[in-house]
Amino acid sequence: MTFDNSYARLPDKFFQRIHPVPVAEPRLIALNRPLAAELELDLPEDDAELAAVFSGNSLLPGTDPIAQAYAGHQFGHFVPQLGDGRAVLLGEVVTSHGRRYDIQLKGSGKTRFSRGGDGRSPLGPVIREYIVSEAMHALGIPTSRALAMTATGETVFRETDLPGGVLTRVADSFVRVGTFEYFAAREDEDAVRQLADYVIDRHYPQCRDAANPYVALFGAVCRAKAELVARWLCVGFIHGVMNTDNTAVSGQTIDYGPCAFMDAYDPARVFSSIDHQGRYGFNQQANIAMWNMACLGGCLLPLFHADPEQARKEGDAVIEGFAPAFTARYREGLCRKIGLEPSNHGFELARNLLGIMHRDRTDFTVTFRTLAESTADDAGLVGLFSSGEDIRAWTGSWRAALRDQGISDDAAARVMRDANPACIPRNHRIEEAIRAAEDKGDFQPALRLAEVLARPFEAQPGNDRYAAPPRPEELVHQTFCGT
Ligand code: AMP
Ligand code: MG
């Protein structure tokens, strides 16, 4: 195992060097062994030692733990100093294939950036992030991953006393739009440049050869972000707190807080208990991502050109590419969901279907999954809607489009089964898993759910309860961040 901590070699102002604060009675709840193998981690055998490592009580050799400094726009308002207030970056692992990963503990105690917080996390949010981030990975969506979770044996006070936990998470990096904002707000152009160079070297090395590497970097981040949000929309995912500090420049999904997958389709759906205005609702996410990219562009302006007006022009040209990039990926994704090659007509058909689904609030996941079985016979699909008329008319146009594109029923069904998961992390199942863990110390439901969600595109006979939408009494109306 090779740790090489490049971020910790940046100047001191980028972070605070700090050890995780030890916890009372660490207990290992889950270790993601396939991920540990991918990282080529050389881990202790013993559960007690593993618990010590993944709670921060003992450090793997070669780590150089730091808390990263960052700022961010939270719900549109700039906060010049945020930073890892309850997380510690242990270091970077470099595999024999040359891939570099950040390994971070979340819930690992106070740092210089804690701002009055306790630096800890309740178990609930640890379990939610573990399950949802691994499910996102299995769905093929770029994301930070969950390597382990531990219970701390300590109590965390929120509205009530809750058992504490630590999540070990892994990402291409945890550099955020807010990291750039931290230095831009301090008018530290050297640091912005240093960070931009760091991000180019680490994530976008091809930008180095561009006429203007920083403009190229901005374009690459915008495209990655546009693609990411398009993928979120295609599985009904709502991030919930798309603040710039929760926006990774690598293009991975990070910082799972009050996130949720939609059950009944409603494009205006909001879950987060702290999102009173619906800023981060489902259908706002592309706009907000673009807004966040504009914040990044603002930080990079001095690097684009010495002449501010010219710099702004360069930045504007990149931002103008965001919406078309998003639309192209979203069109491609939605067309695949109905078994078609990307086309404007397919896009329109898919959006018409969403319109019919919205009217009847049909389950997003079940409706698309059922479509894969509906190329020849639409009885199952029609049964999901209150009236058969609109959906029958729609399937008529859809079959005609499949024929026009020369796509056989079998081929369409295959594409749709690969694009439309049978199983998503449903809020009521996550809630059930959290309740069992927090109230009874029973982690089996969480582990079982994670196991099922590792194969989201497979029909899993016997696991219907994980695929099924919530009954009315099981509905979860809000999600909480546990801050
Ligand atoms: P989040 O809402 O998780 O994106 O966090 C926003 C900011 O608040 C980050 O700087 C976090 O490190 C900080 N923060 C959140 N929860 C805590 C906590 N319990 N203790 C200290 N800092 C926290
Ligand atoms: Mg955050």
Coordinates of C-alpha atoms and ligand atoms in Angstrom, one line a residue:
M1 CA 0.0 0.0 0.0
T2 CA 1.4 3.4 -1.0
F3 CA 0.3 6.6 0.5
D4 CA 1.5 9.7 -1.3
N5 CA 0.0 12.8 0.2
S6 CA 0.3 15.4 -2.5
Y7 CA -2.3 17.8 -1.0
A8 CA -0.4 17.9 2.3
R9 CA 2.6 19.1 0.3
L10 CA 0.8 22.2 -0.7
P11 CA 1.4 25.4 1.4
D12 CA 0.1 25.3 5.0
K13 CA -2.7 27.7 4.2
F14 CA -4.5 25.0 2.3
F15 CA -5.2 22.9 5.4
Q16 CA -4.7 22.2 9.1
R17 CA -2.5 19.3 9.9
I18 CA -4.5 17.4 12.5
H19 CA -5.1 13.9 13.8
P20 CA -8.6 12.4 14.2
V21 CA -9.9 12.7 17.7
P22 CA -10.0 9.2 19.2
V23 CA -13.5 7.7 20.1
A24 CA -14.5 5.8 23.1
E25 CA -15.5 2.3 21.9
P26 CA -15.0 1.9 18.1
R27 CA -16.9 -1.0 16.6
L28 CA -16.7 -2.0 12.9
I29 CA -20.1 -2.1 11.3
A30 CA -19.2 -2.5 7.6
L31 CA -16.0 -2.9 5.6
N32 CA -16.4 -2.6 1.8
R33 CA -13.9 -5.4 0.9
P34 CA -14.2 -5.1 -2.9
L35 CA -13.3 -1.4 -2.6
A36 CA -10.5 -2.1 -0.2
A37 CA -9.1 -4.6 -2.7
E38 CA -9.4 -2.0 -5.5
L39 CA -7.4 0.4 -3.4
E40 CA -4.9 -2.4 -2.7
L41 CA -5.2 -1.6 1.0
D42 CA -3.2 -3.7 3.3
L43 CA -5.5 -3.9 6.3
P44 CA -5.3 -5.6 9.7
E45 CA -7.2 -8.9 10.0
D46 CA -8.6 -8.3 13.3
D47 CA -12.0 -6.5 13.7
A48 CA -10.9 -4.5 16.7
E49 CA -7.9 -3.2 14.8
L50 CA -10.0 -2.5 11.7
A51 CA -12.5 -0.6 14.0
A52 CA -9.5 1.4 15.4
V53 CA -8.3 2.3 11.9
F54 CA -11.7 3.3 10.5
S55 CA -12.7 5.4 13.5
G56 CA -9.4 7.3 13.6
N57 CA -8.1 5.7 16.8
S58 CA -5.1 4.4 15.0
L59 CA -3.5 5.6 11.8
L60 CA -2.3 3.4 8.8
P61 CA 1.4 3.9 8.2
G62 CA 2.1 6.6 5.6
T63 CA -1.0 8.8 6.2
D64 CA -0.5 12.5 6.9
P65 CA -3.9 13.6 8.1
I66 CA -5.2 17.1 7.4
A67 CA -8.4 19.1 7.5
Q68 CA -8.9 20.9 4.2
A69 CA -9.7 24.6 4.1
Y70 CA -12.6 25.7 1.9
A71 CA -15.4 28.3 1.6
G72 CA -18.7 28.1 -0.1
H73 CA -22.0 29.5 -1.2
Q74 CA -24.6 27.9 1.1
F75 CA -28.1 28.3 -0.3
G76 CA -26.8 31.2 -2.4
H77 CA -25.0 33.0 0.4
F78 CA -21.3 33.2 0.5
V79 CA -19.5 31.9 3.7
P80 CA -15.8 32.7 3.4
Q81 CA -14.7 30.1 5.9
L82 CA -16.1 26.5 6.0
G83 CA -13.6 23.7 5.7
D84 CA -13.5 20.2 7.1
G85 CA -15.2 20.8 10.4
R86 CA -15.9 17.1 11.0
A87 CA -13.7 15.3 8.6
V88 CA -10.1 14.5 8.2
L89 CA -8.3 13.6 5.0
L90 CA -6.1 10.7 6.0
G91 CA -4.1 10.8 2.8
E92 CA -4.0 9.6 -0.8
V93 CA -3.6 6.0 -1.8
V94 CA -1.9 5.4 -5.2
T95 CA -2.6 1.9 -6.7
S96 CA -0.3 -0.1 -8.8
H97 CA -2.3 1.1 -11.8
G98 CA -1.4 4.7 -10.9
R99 CA -4.9 5.7 -9.7
R100 CA -4.9 8.1 -6.8
Y101 CA -7.7 8.3 -4.3
D102 CA -8.4 10.5 -1.2
I103 CA -9.3 8.6 1.9
Q104 CA -11.3 10.6 4.4
L105 CA -12.9 10.0 7.8
K106 CA -16.2 11.8 8.4
G107 CA -17.3 12.4 11.9
S108 CA -13.7 12.3 13.2
G109 CA -13.8 15.1 15.7
K110 CA -13.2 18.9 15.9
T111 CA -10.8 20.8 13.7
R112 CA -9.9 24.4 13.3
F113 CA -12.9 24.6 10.9
S114 CA -15.6 23.3 13.2
R115 CA -17.1 26.7 13.9
G116 CA -18.9 25.6 17.1
G117 CA -19.9 22.2 15.8
D118 CA -18.9 19.0 17.7
G119 CA -17.0 17.5 14.8
R120 CA -19.1 14.3 15.0
S121 CA -21.8 12.6 13.1
P122 CA -24.7 10.5 14.3
L123 CA -24.9 7.0 12.9
G124 CA -28.0 7.7 10.8
P125 CA -26.2 10.0 8.2
V126 CA -23.2 7.6 8.2
I127 CA -25.5 4.8 7.2
R128 CA -27.4 6.9 4.7
E129 CA -24.2 8.0 3.0
Y130 CA -22.7 4.5 3.0
I131 CA -25.8 3.0 1.3
V132 CA -26.6 5.8 -1.1
S133 CA -23.0 6.5 -2.3
E134 CA -22.4 2.7 -2.9
A135 CA -25.8 2.5 -4.7
M136 CA -24.9 5.4 -6.9
H137 CA -21.6 3.7 -7.8
A138 CA -23.5 0.5 -8.7
L139 CA -25.8 2.6 -10.9
G140 CA -22.7 3.8 -12.8
I141 CA -22.8 7.4 -11.5
P142 CA -19.6 9.1 -10.6
T143 CA -19.4 9.4 -6.9
S144 CA -17.3 9.2 -3.7
R145 CA -17.5 5.8 -2.3
A146 CA -17.9 4.2 1.2
L147 CA -15.1 2.1 2.4
A148 CA -16.2 1.5 6.0
M149 CA -18.5 2.5 8.8
T150 CA -17.9 2.3 12.5
A151 CA -20.0 3.0 15.6
T152 CA -18.1 5.2 18.1
G153 CA -19.7 4.1 21.3
E154 CA -20.2 7.8 22.0
T155 CA -23.4 9.8 22.1
V156 CA -23.9 12.7 19.8
F157 CA -26.4 15.4 20.7
R158 CA -28.7 16.7 18.0
E159 CA -32.3 17.2 18.8
T160 CA -31.9 14.2 21.0
D161 CA -29.1 11.9 22.1
L162 CA -28.0 9.8 19.1
P163 CA -25.3 7.1 18.7
G164 CA -22.2 8.4 16.9
G165 CA -20.6 7.0 13.8
V166 CA -17.6 7.5 11.5
L167 CA -17.7 7.0 7.8
T168 CA -14.6 6.3 5.8
R169 CA -15.1 7.6 2.3
V170 CA -13.0 7.6 -0.8
A171 CA -13.0 10.0 -3.8
D172 CA -10.9 11.0 -6.7
S173 CA -10.4 14.0 -4.5
F174 CA -12.3 16.2 -2.2
V175 CA -11.3 19.5 -3.9
R176 CA -14.4 21.6 -4.2
V177 CA -15.6 24.7 -6.0
G178 CA -15.5 26.1 -2.5
T179 CA -11.8 25.4 -2.2
F180 CA -11.2 27.8 -5.1
E181 CA -13.6 30.3 -3.5
Y182 CA -11.7 30.2 -0.2
F183 CA -8.6 31.6 -1.9
A184 CA -10.4 33.8 -4.4
A185 CA -12.2 35.5 -1.5
R186 CA -8.8 36.3 0.1
E187 CA -7.7 37.7 -3.3
D188 CA -4.8 35.1 -3.1
E189 CA -4.3 34.7 -6.9
D190 CA -1.1 32.6 -6.3
A191 CA -3.1 30.1 -4.3
V192 CA -5.9 30.0 -6.9
R193 CA -3.3 29.3 -9.6
Q194 CA -1.6 26.6 -7.4
L195 CA -4.9 24.9 -6.8
A196 CA -5.8 25.1 -10.5
D197 CA -2.5 23.5 -11.4
Y198 CA -3.0 20.9 -8.8
V199 CA -6.5 20.0 -10.2
I200 CA -5.2 20.0 -13.7
D201 CA -2.4 17.6 -12.8
R202 CA -4.6 15.4 -10.8
H203 CA -7.9 15.3 -12.7
Y204 CA -7.6 16.9 -16.1
P205 CA -4.0 16.5 -17.3
Q206 CA -5.1 16.9 -21.0
C207 CA -5.8 20.6 -20.2
R208 CA -2.1 21.2 -19.7
D209 CA -1.6 21.1 -23.5
A210 CA -4.5 23.5 -24.3
A211 CA -3.8 27.1 -25.5
N212 CA -5.1 28.3 -22.2
P213 CA -5.0 25.5 -19.6
Y214 CA -7.2 27.3 -17.1
V215 CA -10.0 28.0 -19.6
A216 CA -9.7 24.4 -20.6
L217 CA -9.9 23.3 -17.0
F218 CA -13.0 25.4 -16.5
G219 CA -14.6 23.8 -19.6
A220 CA -13.7 20.3 -18.4
V221 CA -15.2 20.8 -15.0
C222 CA -18.3 22.3 -16.5
R223 CA -18.7 19.3 -18.8
A224 CA -18.1 16.8 -16.0
K225 CA -20.7 18.5 -13.9
A226 CA -23.3 18.8 -16.7
E227 CA -22.9 15.1 -17.4
L228 CA -23.2 14.3 -13.7
V229 CA -26.4 16.1 -13.2
A230 CA -27.9 14.6 -16.3
R231 CA -27.2 11.2 -14.8
W232 CA -28.8 12.2 -11.5
L233 CA -31.9 13.2 -13.3
C234 CA -32.1 9.9 -15.2
V235 CA -32.3 7.9 -11.9
G236 CA -34.5 10.4 -10.0
F237 CA -31.7 11.5 -7.6
I238 CA -32.0 14.7 -5.6
H239 CA -28.7 15.8 -4.0
G240 CA -30.4 18.1 -1.6
V241 CA -27.6 20.5 -0.7
M242 CA -25.9 21.6 -3.9
N243 CA -23.9 24.3 -2.2
T244 CA -20.6 25.1 -3.9
D245 CA -18.7 23.5 -0.9
N246 CA -20.5 20.3 -1.7
T247 CA -19.5 20.4 -5.4
A248 CA -16.4 18.4 -6.3
V249 CA -14.3 19.7 -9.2
S250 CA -13.6 16.1 -10.2
G251 CA -17.2 15.7 -11.4
Q252 CA -18.0 13.1 -8.7
T253 CA -21.0 13.3 -6.5
I254 CA -19.9 14.1 -2.9
D255 CA -21.3 15.1 0.4
Y256 CA -24.5 13.1 0.7
G257 CA -26.6 14.9 3.3
P258 CA -30.4 15.1 3.0
C259 CA -30.3 13.4 -0.4
A260 CA -33.1 11.2 -1.7
F261 CA -34.3 9.2 -4.7
M262 CA -37.8 10.1 -5.9
D263 CA -40.5 7.5 -5.7
A264 CA -43.6 9.2 -7.3
Y265 CA -42.5 11.3 -10.2
D266 CA -42.8 15.0 -9.4
P267 CA -40.2 17.3 -11.1
A268 CA -40.5 19.9 -8.4
R269 CA -39.9 17.4 -5.6
V270 CA -37.8 18.7 -2.6
F271 CA -36.8 16.4 0.3
S272 CA -34.3 18.3 2.4
S273 CA -35.7 19.6 5.7
I274 CA -33.4 22.7 5.4
D275 CA -34.3 23.6 1.8
H276 CA -37.3 25.8 2.5
Q277 CA -37.4 27.5 -0.9
G278 CA -36.9 24.5 -3.0
R279 CA -33.6 25.8 -4.3
Y280 CA -32.3 22.3 -4.7
G281 CA -35.4 20.6 -5.9
F282 CA -35.2 17.8 -8.5
N283 CA -35.7 20.0 -11.6
Q284 CA -33.5 22.8 -10.3
Q285 CA -30.4 20.8 -10.3
A286 CA -29.1 21.6 -13.8
N287 CA -29.6 25.4 -13.2
I288 CA -27.9 25.2 -9.8
A289 CA -25.0 23.2 -11.2
M290 CA -24.5 26.0 -13.8
W291 CA -24.8 28.6 -11.1
N292 CA -22.1 26.8 -9.1
M293 CA -19.9 26.6 -12.2
A294 CA -20.3 30.4 -12.6
C295 CA -18.9 30.7 -9.1
L296 CA -15.9 28.6 -10.1
G297 CA -15.5 30.7 -13.2
G298 CA -15.5 33.8 -11.1
C299 CA -12.6 32.4 -9.0
L300 CA -10.6 31.5 -12.1
L301 CA -11.1 34.8 -14.0
P302 CA -7.6 36.2 -13.2
L303 CA -6.1 33.1 -14.6
F304 CA -8.0 33.3 -17.9
H305 CA -6.6 36.6 -19.0
A306 CA -4.7 39.6 -17.6
D307 CA -7.3 41.9 -19.2
P308 CA -10.5 41.6 -17.0
E309 CA -12.8 42.1 -19.9
Q310 CA -11.1 39.5 -22.1
A311 CA -11.1 37.2 -19.1
R312 CA -14.8 37.6 -18.6
K313 CA -15.4 36.8 -22.3
E314 CA -13.4 33.6 -22.0
G315 CA -15.4 32.6 -18.9
D316 CA -18.8 33.5 -20.5
A317 CA -18.0 31.4 -23.5
V318 CA -17.4 28.4 -21.3
I319 CA -20.5 28.9 -19.2
E320 CA -22.6 29.2 -22.4
G321 CA -21.5 25.7 -23.2
F322 CA -23.0 24.3 -20.0
A323 CA -26.7 24.1 -21.0
P324 CA -26.0 22.5 -24.4
A325 CA -23.7 20.0 -22.7
F326 CA -26.2 19.1 -20.1
T327 CA -29.1 18.8 -22.6
A328 CA -27.0 16.6 -24.9
R329 CA -26.3 14.2 -22.0
Y330 CA -29.8 14.3 -20.7
R331 CA -31.3 13.7 -24.1
E332 CA -28.9 10.7 -24.5
G333 CA -29.9 9.4 -21.0
L334 CA -33.6 9.8 -21.5
C335 CA -33.6 8.2 -25.0
R336 CA -31.7 5.2 -23.6
K337 CA -34.4 4.9 -20.8
I338 CA -37.0 4.3 -23.5
G339 CA -34.7 2.1 -25.6
L340 CA -34.0 4.6 -28.3
E341 CA -30.8 6.0 -29.9
P342 CA -30.3 9.7 -29.0
S343 CA -32.6 11.9 -31.2
N344 CA -34.7 15.0 -30.7
H345 CA -37.8 13.0 -31.4
G346 CA -36.9 10.4 -28.8
F347 CA -36.2 13.2 -26.3
E348 CA -39.6 14.6 -26.9
L349 CA -41.2 11.2 -26.5
A350 CA -39.4 10.6 -23.2
R351 CA -40.4 14.0 -21.9
N352 CA -44.0 13.3 -23.0
L353 CA -43.9 10.2 -20.9
L354 CA -42.6 12.1 -17.9
G355 CA -45.5 14.5 -18.4
I356 CA -48.0 11.6 -18.2
M357 CA -46.2 10.1 -15.2
H358 CA -46.3 13.5 -13.4
R359 CA -50.0 13.8 -13.8
D360 CA -50.5 10.4 -12.2
R361 CA -47.5 10.5 -9.9
T362 CA -46.5 7.1 -11.0
D363 CA -43.3 5.6 -9.4
F364 CA -40.3 6.8 -11.4
T365 CA -38.3 3.7 -11.1
V366 CA -41.1 1.2 -11.5
T367 CA -42.6 2.9 -14.6
F368 CA -39.3 2.9 -16.5
R369 CA -38.4 -0.6 -15.4
T370 CA -41.9 -1.8 -16.5
L371 CA -41.3 -0.2 -19.9
A372 CA -38.6 -2.7 -20.6
E373 CA -41.2 -5.4 -20.4
S374 CA -43.7 -3.5 -22.6
T375 CA -42.3 -3.6 -26.1
A376 CA -44.9 -6.1 -27.2
D377 CA -47.6 -5.9 -24.5
D378 CA -48.4 -2.8 -22.5
A379 CA -50.9 -4.2 -20.1
G380 CA -48.4 -4.0 -17.2
L381 CA -47.5 -0.4 -18.0
V382 CA -51.1 0.7 -18.5
G383 CA -52.0 -0.8 -15.1
L384 CA -49.7 1.8 -13.5
F385 CA -51.8 4.7 -14.7
S386 CA -55.2 5.9 -13.6
S387 CA -56.5 5.9 -17.2
G388 CA -55.2 3.9 -20.1
E389 CA -55.9 6.5 -22.8
D390 CA -52.8 8.7 -22.7
I391 CA -50.3 6.0 -22.0
R392 CA -51.8 3.8 -24.8
A393 CA -51.4 6.7 -27.2
W394 CA -47.9 7.2 -26.0
T395 CA -46.9 3.5 -26.4
G396 CA -48.2 3.7 -30.0
S397 CA -45.9 6.6 -30.8
W398 CA -43.0 4.9 -28.9
R399 CA -43.3 1.6 -30.8
A400 CA -43.4 3.6 -34.1
A401 CA -40.2 5.3 -33.1
L402 CA -38.5 2.0 -32.2
R403 CA -39.5 0.7 -35.7
D404 CA -38.3 3.9 -37.4
Q405 CA -34.9 3.5 -35.7
G406 CA -34.9 -0.2 -36.7
I407 CA -34.6 -1.4 -33.1
S408 CA -36.0 -4.8 -32.3
D409 CA -38.1 -5.5 -29.2
D410 CA -35.3 -7.6 -27.7
A411 CA -32.6 -5.0 -28.4
A412 CA -34.8 -2.2 -26.9
A413 CA -35.6 -4.3 -23.9
R414 CA -31.9 -5.0 -23.3
V415 CA -31.0 -1.3 -23.5
M416 CA -33.8 -0.4 -21.1
R417 CA -32.9 -3.1 -18.6
D418 CA -29.4 -1.6 -18.5
A419 CA -30.6 2.0 -18.2
N420 CA -33.5 1.5 -15.8
P421 CA -32.6 0.1 -12.5
A422 CA -35.0 -2.3 -10.7
C423 CA -33.7 -1.3 -7.3
I424 CA -32.8 2.2 -6.0
P425 CA -32.1 3.2 -2.4
R426 CA -35.6 3.9 -1.4
N427 CA -36.0 6.4 1.4
H428 CA -38.3 4.2 3.4
R429 CA -35.9 1.3 3.3
I430 CA -33.0 3.6 4.3
E431 CA -35.1 4.9 7.1
E432 CA -35.9 1.4 8.2
A433 CA -32.2 0.5 8.2
I434 CA -31.3 3.6 10.2
R435 CA -34.1 3.0 12.7
A436 CA -32.9 -0.6 13.3
A437 CA -29.3 0.6 13.8
E438 CA -30.0 3.6 16.0
D439 CA -32.9 2.2 18.0
K440 CA -31.8 -1.4 18.4
G441 CA -28.2 -1.6 17.5
D442 CA -29.2 -3.9 14.6
F443 CA -27.1 -3.3 11.5
Q444 CA -28.4 -6.3 9.5
P445 CA -31.0 -4.3 7.6
A446 CA -28.4 -1.7 6.5
L447 CA -26.0 -4.4 5.4
R448 CA -28.7 -6.3 3.6
L449 CA -29.9 -3.2 1.8
A450 CA -26.4 -2.4 0.7
E451 CA -26.0 -5.9 -0.6
V452 CA -29.2 -5.8 -2.7
L453 CA -28.3 -2.3 -4.1
A454 CA -24.9 -3.6 -5.3
R455 CA -26.8 -5.2 -8.3
P456 CA -29.4 -2.6 -9.1
F457 CA -30.1 -3.6 -12.7
E458 CA -30.7 -7.3 -12.0
A459 CA -34.1 -8.7 -11.3
Q460 CA -33.6 -10.2 -7.9
P461 CA -36.5 -12.6 -7.2
G462 CA -37.1 -12.7 -3.5
N463 CA -36.0 -9.2 -3.0
D464 CA -39.2 -7.5 -4.1
R465 CA -39.6 -5.6 -0.9
Y466 CA -36.5 -3.5 -1.9
A467 CA -37.8 -2.8 -5.4
A468 CA -41.3 -1.9 -4.4
P469 CA -42.4 1.7 -3.8
P470 CA -43.5 2.7 -0.3
R471 CA -47.0 2.1 0.9
P472 CA -48.7 5.3 2.0
E473 CA -47.8 4.7 5.6
E474 CA -44.2 4.0 4.7
L475 CA -43.7 7.3 2.9
V476 CA -40.7 9.5 3.9
H477 CA -41.5 13.1 3.3
Q478 CA -38.2 14.7 4.4
T479 CA -34.6 13.9 4.8
F480 CA -32.2 15.4 7.3
C481 CA -28.5 16.2 7.1
G482 CA -27.6 15.3 10.7
T483 CA -25.3 18.4 11.0
Ligands
AMP1 P1 -22.3 20.1 5.2 O1 -23.6 20.7 5.5 O2 -22.1 18.7 5.7 O3 -21.9 20.3 3.8 O4 -21.3 21.0 6.1 C1 -21.1 22.4 5.9 C2 -20.0 22.9 6.8 O5 -20.3 22.6 8.2 C3 -18.7 22.2 6.6 O6 -17.6 23.1 6.8 C4 -18.7 21.1 7.7 O7 -17.4 20.7 8.0 C5 -19.4 21.8 8.8 N1 -20.0 20.9 9.8 C6 -21.1 20.2 9.5 N2 -21.4 19.5 10.6 C7 -20.5 19.7 11.6 C8 -20.2 19.3 12.9 N3 -21.1 18.4 13.5 N4 -19.2 19.7 13.5 C9 -18.3 20.6 12.9 N5 -18.5 21.1 11.7 C10 -19.6 20.6 11.0
MG2 MG -20.3 19.5 2.9

